[in-house]
Amino acid sequence: MEAPGMATEFGQRHRTALTYMLSALTGLAAGAIIVAYRSSIAFVERIRADLMPELLASAPALGLWLTLIAAASYLTYRLVRARPLIKGSGIPQVKAMLTHRVKAFWGTEIPAKFAGGVLALGTGLSLGREGPSIHLGALLGQGVAELSRRRDLARFLITAGGAAGISAAFNAPLAGVLFCVEELHRSVSPTMLTASLIASFAANAVMWLAFGNAPVFAITLDSVLPLNSYFSVILLIGVGTGLLGWVFNHGILVFQSLSARCLPRPALRMLFIFLAGACVALALPLVSGGGEHLIDHVVETRPSWGPIAVLLAAKLAFTLFSYASGAPGGIFLPMLAIGALAGAMSHSWLAGMGVAGAYLHNCVLLGMAGFFTAVVRAPITGAVLITEMAGSFAHFPAFIFVSVTAALTAGALRTKPIYDSLLARLEGGQPGHESRPVVIHVPVMEGSVFDTCGNAAGIMPEGCVLAAIERGDDELFPAADLDIQPGDTLRVVAESSRASRLKEQLLDLASTFEDAEALAGLDLASLVRPATARLLPEDGLDAMRGALAASGDPVLPVFGTDGGLLGILSANDVKNALFDRHVEGAVIVLDVMRSPEPARIPGVTPAELFGLYERAGLNALPAVDGKGVFSGFIFRADVVNAYRAAIVS
């Protein structure tokens, strides 16, 4: 008879293998549909470009074209009205799917997103196909999970589909995987990472068969930016794109609010933006569409900073205006075009001062990486994405440097990541109203509540149950004495109607204390427990036992003859000393006490307090006031419980 442990291990391996197989299927399907999506958009854009001379020369032809644009806006509006989740980029929708905020209907949303995106981008709006490609891939992942009757694998396949989407859209499989790690999950298990890799490379293989392995942008780097130019070229571009990212992120939200206020009826708003966008595309075709031709134009013609500034302002404003329509279309590729223009402008300025004159291509790519990072706040994805486009990792240090600089600049300006802002504004989803259990996966960070508490199941928010703990490829039972470790993933079962709110609370409990706003608001002074007994260093074993038993406290202070605090003594210290020495009569307080650094309250911050706990290896520390006088003990468990109460309430 097979042992239960062997059966459990076999079941887990079977589940992992099935996940990888379905991820490959998701990647192939996503690659095929995104190839069709990209080809359809290119076909409509070619028709528009071929008709451009006739439209500009003939008023009847222009009138007919605008009539077709109006019809396209009406069809797009009907699609968005029928399936509200297809509007916009699609990346906020994928994040909402993974956090159970919305219930997506993949069977109808895939064709609606596909058709709406072709209509919106085909008319000339400054939107990108990359965000919708990620959304289409994620919807396909959900479809594969449901068709295979493995809804328990949905989050793996949705994530794998998103990675496949960006891989096929940009010919950048590694960036697709890293985007899922940084943007969709912020932390993933080995199974999630491997599933995303499989799907990403499967989709990339389909894209290669259709379009070849040429990069999206025809930019080649013949030389590496010299190290002595880092602090002039990269700092300028990093800080500049960080500032521009703040403008872009706020502009997206402001344009959405203004358009809804000026044209409250969605049908009229979409009609106006489609018609105005068509006119802009005719008058200034360089700023229409995603922006590949705009980037190629700047690289090939090398204009001065004046024309670049005009193109930058026009592309930025037209992108904000186009996205306010609510049509299916993203901002991913327009972001890269704006970043390329910012890099080219920086190069023009620097070249005028005799710096980096021969490095236009480098500056263009650095601008892409910096602006992407400032807007999305995913520096590793930005650096790897542009590295894959450049075709050489020799330039990777420069891309990392500019990404970090742009991220720090955006952080100093308190620029919220754009997809988080758009997720907060997401409307129109159909959340599940039926009461059913859903599984929430929560990655544990170092120094979090789950990491430092003794019993994770005991501090779960009301309404959820800890079902299992994933540690690498192993699945562990959540026993009360099991030590939760950083890198573990908690598998929590919750009611569907409360899953979104509960996941936010669980992620707060699993995140590092330094990242949690609630930690800074804790009143540490109120958590200090006064000591009800004290010991002297020469006290013997009987005195220790009597004081600990009489007080009921797990730890007591030890004072010298001058009344000053010498250290602390816990019941565990006494037990360990007895076990080590085997001679009860020889044990005195001085032999077993500890002398940790006390916590000065007020004065110490909660984050610093946890550092003291870690350095001392203790769960309780002596607290002293501003004059260094002992006031009691502050226990790690009390701080954890106060923090939990703050974020749950």
JSON list of C-alpha atoms in Angstrom, two decimals, residues 360-477:
[
{"chain": "A", "resi": 360, "resn": "LEU", "atom": "CA", "xyz": [21.72, 58.92, -30.67]},
{"chain": "A", "resi": 361, "resn": "HIS", "atom": "CA", "xyz": [20.55, 55.31, -30.76]},
{"chain": "A", "resi": 362, "resn": "ASN", "atom": "CA", "xyz": [21.77, 54.78, -27.21]},
{"chain": "A", "resi": 363, "resn": "CYS", "atom": "CA", "xyz": [19.91, 57.87, -25.97]},
{"chain": "A", "resi": 364, "resn": "VAL", "atom": "CA", "xyz": [16.70, 56.82, -27.74]},
{"chain": "A", "resi": 365, "resn": "LEU", "atom": "CA", "xyz": [16.74, 53.41, -26.07]},
{"chain": "A", "resi": 366, "resn": "LEU", "atom": "CA", "xyz": [17.72, 54.92, -22.72]},
{"chain": "A", "resi": 367, "resn": "GLY", "atom": "CA", "xyz": [14.74, 57.26, -22.99]},
{"chain": "A", "resi": 368, "resn": "MET", "atom": "CA", "xyz": [12.43, 54.30, -23.63]},
{"chain": "A", "resi": 369, "resn": "ALA", "atom": "CA", "xyz": [13.72, 52.43, -20.58]},
{"chain": "A", "resi": 370, "resn": "GLY", "atom": "CA", "xyz": [13.58, 55.49, -18.32]},
{"chain": "A", "resi": 371, "resn": "PHE", "atom": "CA", "xyz": [10.10, 56.65, -19.31]},
{"chain": "A", "resi": 372, "resn": "PHE", "atom": "CA", "xyz": [8.64, 53.13, -19.15]},
{"chain": "A", "resi": 373, "resn": "THR", "atom": "CA", "xyz": [10.04, 52.71, -15.64]},
{"chain": "A", "resi": 374, "resn": "ALA", "atom": "CA", "xyz": [8.81, 56.12, -14.48]},
{"chain": "A", "resi": 375, "resn": "VAL", "atom": "CA", "xyz": [5.27, 55.38, -15.65]},
{"chain": "A", "resi": 376, "resn": "VAL", "atom": "CA", "xyz": [4.94, 51.68, -14.76]},
{"chain": "A", "resi": 377, "resn": "ARG", "atom": "CA", "xyz": [7.51, 51.49, -11.92]},
{"chain": "A", "resi": 378, "resn": "ALA", "atom": "CA", "xyz": [8.92, 48.18, -13.14]},
{"chain": "A", "resi": 379, "resn": "PRO", "atom": "CA", "xyz": [12.66, 48.93, -13.58]},
{"chain": "A", "resi": 380, "resn": "ILE", "atom": "CA", "xyz": [13.85, 45.38, -14.21]},
{"chain": "A", "resi": 381, "resn": "THR", "atom": "CA", "xyz": [11.21, 44.78, -16.88]},
{"chain": "A", "resi": 382, "resn": "GLY", "atom": "CA", "xyz": [12.07, 48.08, -18.53]},
{"chain": "A", "resi": 383, "resn": "ALA", "atom": "CA", "xyz": [15.79, 47.35, -18.62]},
{"chain": "A", "resi": 384, "resn": "VAL", "atom": "CA", "xyz": [15.36, 43.79, -19.92]},
{"chain": "A", "resi": 385, "resn": "LEU", "atom": "CA", "xyz": [12.71, 44.80, -22.49]},
{"chain": "A", "resi": 386, "resn": "ILE", "atom": "CA", "xyz": [14.98, 47.43, -24.04]},
{"chain": "A", "resi": 387, "resn": "THR", "atom": "CA", "xyz": [17.98, 45.09, -23.79]},
{"chain": "A", "resi": 388, "resn": "GLU", "atom": "CA", "xyz": [16.12, 42.45, -25.81]},
{"chain": "A", "resi": 389, "resn": "MET", "atom": "CA", "xyz": [15.23, 45.12, -28.36]},
{"chain": "A", "resi": 390, "resn": "ALA", "atom": "CA", "xyz": [18.86, 46.24, -28.57]},
{"chain": "A", "resi": 391, "resn": "GLY", "atom": "CA", "xyz": [19.93, 42.64, -29.13]},
{"chain": "A", "resi": 392, "resn": "SER", "atom": "CA", "xyz": [22.95, 42.78, -26.80]},
{"chain": "A", "resi": 393, "resn": "PHE", "atom": "CA", "xyz": [23.43, 42.57, -23.04]},
{"chain": "A", "resi": 394, "resn": "ALA", "atom": "CA", "xyz": [26.55, 44.73, -23.31]},
{"chain": "A", "resi": 395, "resn": "HIS", "atom": "CA", "xyz": [24.27, 47.77, -22.83]},
{"chain": "A", "resi": 396, "resn": "PHE", "atom": "CA", "xyz": [22.39, 46.28, -19.86]},
{"chain": "A", "resi": 397, "resn": "PRO", "atom": "CA", "xyz": [24.25, 48.29, -17.12]},
{"chain": "A", "resi": 398, "resn": "ALA", "atom": "CA", "xyz": [23.25, 51.57, -18.78]},
{"chain": "A", "resi": 399, "resn": "PHE", "atom": "CA", "xyz": [19.61, 50.50, -19.03]},
{"chain": "A", "resi": 400, "resn": "ILE", "atom": "CA", "xyz": [19.60, 49.45, -15.37]},
{"chain": "A", "resi": 401, "resn": "PHE", "atom": "CA", "xyz": [21.17, 52.76, -14.31]},
{"chain": "A", "resi": 402, "resn": "VAL", "atom": "CA", "xyz": [18.67, 54.89, -16.21]},
{"chain": "A", "resi": 403, "resn": "SER", "atom": "CA", "xyz": [15.75, 52.75, -15.00]},
{"chain": "A", "resi": 404, "resn": "VAL", "atom": "CA", "xyz": [16.79, 53.11, -11.36]},
{"chain": "A", "resi": 405, "resn": "THR", "atom": "CA", "xyz": [17.33, 56.85, -11.78]},
{"chain": "A", "resi": 406, "resn": "ALA", "atom": "CA", "xyz": [13.90, 57.31, -13.37]},
{"chain": "A", "resi": 407, "resn": "ALA", "atom": "CA", "xyz": [12.26, 55.14, -10.69]},
{"chain": "A", "resi": 408, "resn": "LEU", "atom": "CA", "xyz": [13.88, 57.17, -7.89]},
{"chain": "A", "resi": 409, "resn": "THR", "atom": "CA", "xyz": [12.80, 60.43, -9.53]},
{"chain": "A", "resi": 410, "resn": "ALA", "atom": "CA", "xyz": [9.22, 59.21, -9.95]},
{"chain": "A", "resi": 411, "resn": "GLY", "atom": "CA", "xyz": [9.21, 57.94, -6.37]},
{"chain": "A", "resi": 412, "resn": "ALA", "atom": "CA", "xyz": [10.43, 61.30, -5.06]},
{"chain": "A", "resi": 413, "resn": "LEU", "atom": "CA", "xyz": [7.50, 62.93, -6.88]},
{"chain": "A", "resi": 414, "resn": "ARG", "atom": "CA", "xyz": [5.11, 60.33, -5.35]},
{"chain": "A", "resi": 415, "resn": "THR", "atom": "CA", "xyz": [4.11, 59.13, -8.81]},
{"chain": "A", "resi": 416, "resn": "LYS", "atom": "CA", "xyz": [1.77, 56.18, -8.39]},
{"chain": "A", "resi": 417, "resn": "PRO", "atom": "CA", "xyz": [2.25, 53.37, -10.95]},
{"chain": "A", "resi": 418, "resn": "ILE", "atom": "CA", "xyz": [-0.17, 54.02, -13.79]},
{"chain": "A", "resi": 419, "resn": "TYR", "atom": "CA", "xyz": [-1.70, 50.55, -13.87]},
{"chain": "A", "resi": 420, "resn": "ASP", "atom": "CA", "xyz": [-2.44, 50.74, -10.13]},
{"chain": "A", "resi": 421, "resn": "SER", "atom": "CA", "xyz": [-4.21, 54.07, -10.71]},
{"chain": "A", "resi": 422, "resn": "LEU", "atom": "CA", "xyz": [-6.20, 52.65, -13.63]},
{"chain": "A", "resi": 423, "resn": "LEU", "atom": "CA", "xyz": [-7.07, 49.55, -11.60]},
{"chain": "A", "resi": 424, "resn": "ALA", "atom": "CA", "xyz": [-8.56, 51.79, -8.92]},
{"chain": "A", "resi": 425, "resn": "ARG", "atom": "CA", "xyz": [-10.79, 53.37, -11.58]},
{"chain": "A", "resi": 426, "resn": "LEU", "atom": "CA", "xyz": [-11.81, 50.10, -13.18]},
{"chain": "A", "resi": 427, "resn": "GLU", "atom": "CA", "xyz": [-15.58, 49.82, -13.56]},
{"chain": "A", "resi": 428, "resn": "GLY", "atom": "CA", "xyz": [-18.04, 47.58, -15.29]},
{"chain": "A", "resi": 429, "resn": "GLY", "atom": "CA", "xyz": [-16.80, 44.19, -14.13]},
{"chain": "A", "resi": 430, "resn": "GLN", "atom": "CA", "xyz": [-19.30, 41.53, -13.19]},
{"chain": "A", "resi": 431, "resn": "PRO", "atom": "CA", "xyz": [-18.18, 40.23, -9.80]},
{"chain": "A", "resi": 432, "resn": "GLY", "atom": "CA", "xyz": [-19.46, 36.86, -8.85]},
{"chain": "A", "resi": 433, "resn": "HIS", "atom": "CA", "xyz": [-22.52, 37.18, -6.60]},
{"chain": "A", "resi": 434, "resn": "GLU", "atom": "CA", "xyz": [-22.76, 33.51, -5.74]},
{"chain": "A", "resi": 435, "resn": "SER", "atom": "CA", "xyz": [-21.23, 32.44, -2.48]},
{"chain": "A", "resi": 436, "resn": "ARG", "atom": "CA", "xyz": [-18.45, 30.07, -3.42]},
{"chain": "A", "resi": 437, "resn": "PRO", "atom": "CA", "xyz": [-14.92, 29.39, -2.18]},
{"chain": "A", "resi": 438, "resn": "VAL", "atom": "CA", "xyz": [-11.95, 30.82, -4.05]},
{"chain": "A", "resi": 439, "resn": "VAL", "atom": "CA", "xyz": [-8.25, 30.20, -3.48]},
{"chain": "A", "resi": 440, "resn": "ILE", "atom": "CA", "xyz": [-5.98, 33.17, -2.78]},
{"chain": "A", "resi": 441, "resn": "HIS", "atom": "CA", "xyz": [-2.21, 32.79, -3.05]},
{"chain": "A", "resi": 442, "resn": "VAL", "atom": "CA", "xyz": [-0.20, 35.07, -0.78]},
{"chain": "A", "resi": 443, "resn": "PRO", "atom": "CA", "xyz": [3.63, 35.32, -1.09]},
{"chain": "A", "resi": 444, "resn": "VAL", "atom": "CA", "xyz": [5.37, 35.91, 2.25]},
{"chain": "A", "resi": 445, "resn": "MET", "atom": "CA", "xyz": [8.05, 38.62, 2.41]},
{"chain": "A", "resi": 446, "resn": "GLU", "atom": "CA", "xyz": [10.93, 38.77, 4.87]},
{"chain": "A", "resi": 447, "resn": "GLY", "atom": "CA", "xyz": [10.10, 40.72, 8.02]},
{"chain": "A", "resi": 448, "resn": "SER", "atom": "CA", "xyz": [6.33, 40.61, 7.46]},
{"chain": "A", "resi": 449, "resn": "VAL", "atom": "CA", "xyz": [3.69, 39.76, 10.05]},
{"chain": "A", "resi": 450, "resn": "PHE", "atom": "CA", "xyz": [3.41, 36.22, 8.70]},
{"chain": "A", "resi": 451, "resn": "ASP", "atom": "CA", "xyz": [7.19, 35.84, 8.79]},
{"chain": "A", "resi": 452, "resn": "THR", "atom": "CA", "xyz": [7.57, 37.03, 12.39]},
{"chain": "A", "resi": 453, "resn": "CYS", "atom": "CA", "xyz": [4.44, 35.55, 13.98]},
{"chain": "A", "resi": 454, "resn": "GLY", "atom": "CA", "xyz": [4.42, 32.13, 15.60]},
{"chain": "A", "resi": 455, "resn": "ASN", "atom": "CA", "xyz": [1.13, 30.89, 14.13]},
{"chain": "A", "resi": 456, "resn": "ALA", "atom": "CA", "xyz": [-0.03, 32.19, 10.74]},
{"chain": "A", "resi": 457, "resn": "ALA", "atom": "CA", "xyz": [-3.39, 30.44, 10.97]},
{"chain": "A", "resi": 458, "resn": "GLY", "atom": "CA", "xyz": [-4.11, 32.25, 14.22]},
{"chain": "A", "resi": 459, "resn": "ILE", "atom": "CA", "xyz": [-3.83, 35.75, 12.74]},
{"chain": "A", "resi": 460, "resn": "MET", "atom": "CA", "xyz": [-5.84, 35.17, 9.56]},
{"chain": "A", "resi": 461, "resn": "PRO", "atom": "CA", "xyz": [-8.49, 37.86, 8.95]},
{"chain": "A", "resi": 462, "resn": "GLU", "atom": "CA", "xyz": [-12.03, 36.74, 9.61]},
{"chain": "A", "resi": 463, "resn": "GLY", "atom": "CA", "xyz": [-13.58, 35.05, 6.60]},
{"chain": "A", "resi": 464, "resn": "CYS", "atom": "CA", "xyz": [-10.60, 33.05, 5.32]},
{"chain": "A", "resi": 465, "resn": "VAL", "atom": "CA", "xyz": [-8.86, 29.80, 6.16]},
{"chain": "A", "resi": 466, "resn": "LEU", "atom": "CA", "xyz": [-5.19, 28.84, 5.68]},
{"chain": "A", "resi": 467, "resn": "ALA", "atom": "CA", "xyz": [-5.37, 25.62, 3.64]},
{"chain": "A", "resi": 468, "resn": "ALA", "atom": "CA", "xyz": [-1.75, 24.89, 2.74]},
{"chain": "A", "resi": 469, "resn": "ILE", "atom": "CA", "xyz": [1.73, 26.35, 2.42]},
{"chain": "A", "resi": 470, "resn": "GLU", "atom": "CA", "xyz": [3.72, 26.10, -0.81]},
{"chain": "A", "resi": 471, "resn": "ARG", "atom": "CA", "xyz": [7.48, 26.00, -0.28]},
{"chain": "A", "resi": 472, "resn": "GLY", "atom": "CA", "xyz": [9.23, 25.54, -3.60]},
{"chain": "A", "resi": 473, "resn": "ASP", "atom": "CA", "xyz": [7.76, 22.40, -5.14]},
{"chain": "A", "resi": 474, "resn": "ASP", "atom": "CA", "xyz": [6.57, 21.09, -1.76]},
{"chain": "A", "resi": 475, "resn": "GLU", "atom": "CA", "xyz": [3.11, 21.47, -0.30]},
{"chain": "A", "resi": 476, "resn": "LEU", "atom": "CA", "xyz": [3.01, 21.62, 3.52]},
{"chain": "A", "resi": 477, "resn": "PHE", "atom": "CA", "xyz": [0.19, 21.22, 6.00]}
]
